[in-house]
């Protein structure tokens, strides 16, 4: 029974890491963004999202990728391990910019067929870059506090502060 939650700032590498980890562990990969987003970047209503999340984490083994506080009370109590990708602001901001440019240029289809555009990335209030700027520091502060309580409840918490720590961990699997 391996139930792992991977958290971190947007653009910290959660999806890439989680997919690799789920593959190595031979468990289901659950991407909360996939459950949350509807076409045209519409957000799924919270209650509907919570039902989908509950169903997704009802199995015995999985890796969940995502930070949705609206579903934290569903996912985290079932976890056996929480991995926090706590990378530097500079790295996360760099990744948000390069990832967004790449996705907009290639028109890569994301959750529910959504596509990031240059307009959305650089000239919109819905920009992932702006989201990182607005949320990074507060999330980091909150996770630091919340994870102490989680550890006290017996859930293993692993914090990675740089990419070489992540890479070293993945090599041990």
Short mmCIF file of N, CA and C in Angstrom, two decimals, residues 76-147:
data_model
loop_
_atom_site.label_atom_id
_atom_site.label_comp_id
_atom_site.label_asym_id
_atom_site.label_seq_id
_atom_site.Cartn_x
_atom_site.Cartn_y
_atom_site.Cartn_z
N UNK A 76 -4.93 13.70 1.77
CA UNK A 76 -3.82 13.58 2.71
C UNK A 76 -4.03 12.55 3.81
N UNK A 77 -5.20 12.41 4.41
CA UNK A 77 -5.36 11.38 5.45
C UNK A 77 -5.15 9.95 4.94
N UNK A 78 -5.32 9.73 3.65
CA UNK A 78 -5.13 8.40 3.07
C UNK A 78 -3.66 8.15 2.70
N UNK A 79 -2.87 9.22 2.66
CA UNK A 79 -1.48 9.10 2.20
C UNK A 79 -0.61 8.35 3.20
N UNK A 80 0.34 7.61 2.66
CA UNK A 80 1.39 7.00 3.48
C UNK A 80 2.65 7.86 3.44
N UNK A 81 2.73 8.72 2.41
CA UNK A 81 3.91 9.56 2.25
C UNK A 81 3.51 10.83 1.50
N UNK A 82 4.08 11.96 1.92
CA UNK A 82 3.92 13.22 1.19
C UNK A 82 5.30 13.71 0.81
N UNK A 83 5.47 13.99 -0.47
CA UNK A 83 6.74 14.49 -0.97
C UNK A 83 6.54 15.93 -1.40
N UNK A 84 7.33 16.82 -0.81
CA UNK A 84 7.24 18.25 -1.09
C UNK A 84 8.41 18.67 -1.97
N UNK A 85 8.11 19.08 -3.18
CA UNK A 85 9.13 19.63 -4.07
C UNK A 85 9.24 21.12 -3.75
N UNK A 86 10.11 21.44 -2.83
CA UNK A 86 10.26 22.79 -2.30
C UNK A 86 11.45 23.49 -2.96
N UNK A 87 11.32 23.72 -4.25
CA UNK A 87 12.40 24.32 -5.03
C UNK A 87 12.44 25.84 -4.83
N UNK A 88 13.54 26.43 -5.22
CA UNK A 88 13.73 27.87 -5.08
C UNK A 88 12.76 28.64 -5.98
N UNK A 89 12.47 29.86 -5.56
CA UNK A 89 11.59 30.73 -6.35
C UNK A 89 12.18 30.95 -7.74
N UNK A 90 13.47 31.16 -7.80
CA UNK A 90 14.13 31.41 -9.09
C UNK A 90 13.92 30.25 -10.07
N UNK A 91 14.09 29.02 -9.58
CA UNK A 91 13.90 27.85 -10.45
C UNK A 91 12.45 27.71 -10.89
N UNK A 92 11.54 27.86 -9.96
CA UNK A 92 10.11 27.71 -10.28
C UNK A 92 9.66 28.78 -11.27
N UNK A 93 10.09 30.01 -11.06
CA UNK A 93 9.73 31.08 -11.99
C UNK A 93 10.30 30.81 -13.38
N UNK A 94 11.55 30.40 -13.43
CA UNK A 94 12.19 30.05 -14.70
C UNK A 94 11.39 28.95 -15.41
N UNK A 95 11.02 27.91 -14.66
CA UNK A 95 10.26 26.81 -15.26
C UNK A 95 8.89 27.28 -15.74
N UNK A 96 8.26 28.17 -15.00
CA UNK A 96 6.93 28.65 -15.41
C UNK A 96 7.02 29.39 -16.75
N UNK A 97 8.07 30.15 -16.92
CA UNK A 97 8.24 30.92 -18.17
C UNK A 97 8.57 29.99 -19.33
N UNK A 98 9.57 29.13 -19.15
CA UNK A 98 9.98 28.26 -20.25
C UNK A 98 8.90 27.24 -20.60
N UNK A 99 8.25 26.68 -19.60
CA UNK A 99 7.18 25.71 -19.86
C UNK A 99 6.03 26.36 -20.62
N UNK A 100 5.66 27.56 -20.21
CA UNK A 100 4.53 28.25 -20.84
C UNK A 100 4.84 28.61 -22.29
N UNK A 101 6.05 29.07 -22.54
CA UNK A 101 6.44 29.40 -23.92
C UNK A 101 6.40 28.14 -24.78
N UNK A 102 6.94 27.06 -24.26
CA UNK A 102 6.97 25.80 -25.01
C UNK A 102 5.55 25.29 -25.30
N UNK A 103 4.71 25.32 -24.26
CA UNK A 103 3.34 24.84 -24.45
C UNK A 103 2.56 25.71 -25.44
N UNK A 104 2.73 27.02 -25.34
CA UNK A 104 2.02 27.93 -26.25
C UNK A 104 2.52 27.75 -27.69
N UNK A 105 3.82 27.59 -27.85
CA UNK A 105 4.40 27.43 -29.18
C UNK A 105 3.98 26.12 -29.84
N UNK A 106 3.90 25.05 -29.04
CA UNK A 106 3.57 23.74 -29.60
C UNK A 106 2.07 23.45 -29.58
N UNK A 107 1.32 24.32 -28.91
CA UNK A 107 -0.14 24.13 -28.74
C UNK A 107 -0.45 22.76 -28.13
N UNK A 108 0.38 22.38 -27.16
CA UNK A 108 0.22 21.10 -26.48
C UNK A 108 -1.12 21.05 -25.76
N UNK A 109 -1.86 19.98 -26.03
CA UNK A 109 -3.15 19.80 -25.36
C UNK A 109 -2.93 19.34 -23.93
N UNK A 110 -3.62 20.02 -23.02
CA UNK A 110 -3.52 19.72 -21.61
C UNK A 110 -4.84 19.14 -21.13
N UNK A 111 -5.12 19.29 -19.87
CA UNK A 111 -6.32 18.77 -19.22
C UNK A 111 -7.58 19.23 -19.98
N UNK A 112 -8.45 18.30 -20.25
CA UNK A 112 -9.73 18.55 -20.94
C UNK A 112 -9.53 19.20 -22.30
N UNK A 113 -8.38 18.96 -22.92
CA UNK A 113 -8.13 19.51 -24.24
C UNK A 113 -7.73 20.99 -24.24
N UNK A 114 -7.50 21.56 -23.08
CA UNK A 114 -7.13 22.97 -23.00
C UNK A 114 -5.72 23.20 -23.56
N UNK A 115 -5.51 24.39 -24.09
CA UNK A 115 -4.23 24.77 -24.67
C UNK A 115 -3.82 26.12 -24.10
N UNK A 116 -2.57 26.21 -23.65
CA UNK A 116 -2.05 27.50 -23.21
C UNK A 116 -1.71 28.33 -24.43
N UNK A 117 -2.02 29.61 -24.37
CA UNK A 117 -1.71 30.51 -25.48
C UNK A 117 -0.74 31.59 -25.00
N UNK A 118 -0.10 32.26 -25.94
CA UNK A 118 0.78 33.37 -25.57
C UNK A 118 -0.03 34.48 -24.91
N UNK A 119 -1.24 34.70 -25.41
CA UNK A 119 -2.13 35.71 -24.81
C UNK A 119 -2.39 35.39 -23.33
N UNK A 120 -2.76 34.16 -23.08
CA UNK A 120 -3.06 33.74 -21.71
C UNK A 120 -1.81 33.79 -20.83
N UNK A 121 -0.68 33.41 -21.37
CA UNK A 121 0.56 33.34 -20.60
C UNK A 121 1.11 34.71 -20.23
N UNK A 122 1.05 35.64 -21.16
CA UNK A 122 1.72 36.91 -20.92
C UNK A 122 0.80 38.12 -20.75
N UNK A 123 -0.46 37.99 -21.12
CA UNK A 123 -1.34 39.17 -21.09
C UNK A 123 -2.67 38.90 -20.42
N UNK A 124 -2.69 37.98 -19.48
CA UNK A 124 -3.94 37.60 -18.84
C UNK A 124 -3.78 37.50 -17.33
N UNK A 125 -4.84 37.73 -16.63
CA UNK A 125 -4.84 37.53 -15.18
C UNK A 125 -4.78 36.05 -14.83
N UNK A 126 -5.02 35.19 -15.81
CA UNK A 126 -4.98 33.74 -15.61
C UNK A 126 -3.62 33.15 -15.95
N UNK A 127 -2.63 33.98 -16.12
CA UNK A 127 -1.28 33.53 -16.47
C UNK A 127 -0.70 32.66 -15.37
N UNK A 128 -0.11 31.53 -15.76
CA UNK A 128 0.55 30.65 -14.79
C UNK A 128 1.76 31.36 -14.19
N UNK A 129 2.39 32.21 -14.96
CA UNK A 129 3.54 32.97 -14.44
C UNK A 129 3.07 33.92 -13.34
N UNK A 130 1.99 34.62 -13.58
CA UNK A 130 1.43 35.51 -12.57
C UNK A 130 0.98 34.72 -11.34
N UNK A 131 0.41 33.53 -11.58
CA UNK A 131 -0.02 32.66 -10.49
C UNK A 131 1.18 32.27 -9.60
N UNK A 132 2.29 31.93 -10.23
CA UNK A 132 3.51 31.60 -9.47
C UNK A 132 3.96 32.81 -8.65
N UNK A 133 3.98 33.97 -9.28
CA UNK A 133 4.39 35.18 -8.57
C UNK A 133 3.49 35.47 -7.36
N UNK A 134 2.20 35.21 -7.51
CA UNK A 134 1.25 35.53 -6.45
C UNK A 134 1.19 34.48 -5.34
N UNK A 135 1.48 33.22 -5.65
CA UNK A 135 1.22 32.15 -4.68
C UNK A 135 2.46 31.48 -4.10
N UNK A 136 3.59 31.58 -4.76
CA UNK A 136 4.77 30.81 -4.37
C UNK A 136 5.12 30.98 -2.89
N UNK A 137 5.34 32.20 -2.45
CA UNK A 137 5.84 32.44 -1.10
C UNK A 137 4.83 32.04 -0.02
N UNK A 138 3.55 32.30 -0.26
CA UNK A 138 2.53 31.94 0.73
C UNK A 138 2.38 30.42 0.83
N UNK A 139 2.40 29.73 -0.32
CA UNK A 139 2.31 28.26 -0.29
C UNK A 139 3.48 27.67 0.48
N UNK A 140 4.66 28.18 0.23
CA UNK A 140 5.86 27.66 0.89
C UNK A 140 5.75 27.83 2.41
N UNK A 141 5.29 28.99 2.83
CA UNK A 141 5.12 29.27 4.26
C UNK A 141 4.06 28.34 4.87
N UNK A 142 2.93 28.20 4.17
CA UNK A 142 1.84 27.35 4.67
C UNK A 142 2.24 25.88 4.75
N UNK A 143 2.91 25.38 3.71
CA UNK A 143 3.30 23.97 3.71
C UNK A 143 4.26 23.67 4.85
N UNK A 144 5.14 24.57 5.13
CA UNK A 144 6.08 24.37 6.21
C UNK A 144 5.35 24.10 7.53
N UNK A 145 4.29 24.85 7.79
CA UNK A 145 3.50 24.68 9.01
C UNK A 145 2.64 23.42 8.95
N UNK A 146 1.91 23.26 7.87
CA UNK A 146 0.97 22.15 7.73
C UNK A 146 1.68 20.80 7.80
N UNK A 147 2.83 20.69 7.17
CA UNK A 147 3.52 19.41 7.10
C UNK A 147 4.07 18.97 8.45
#
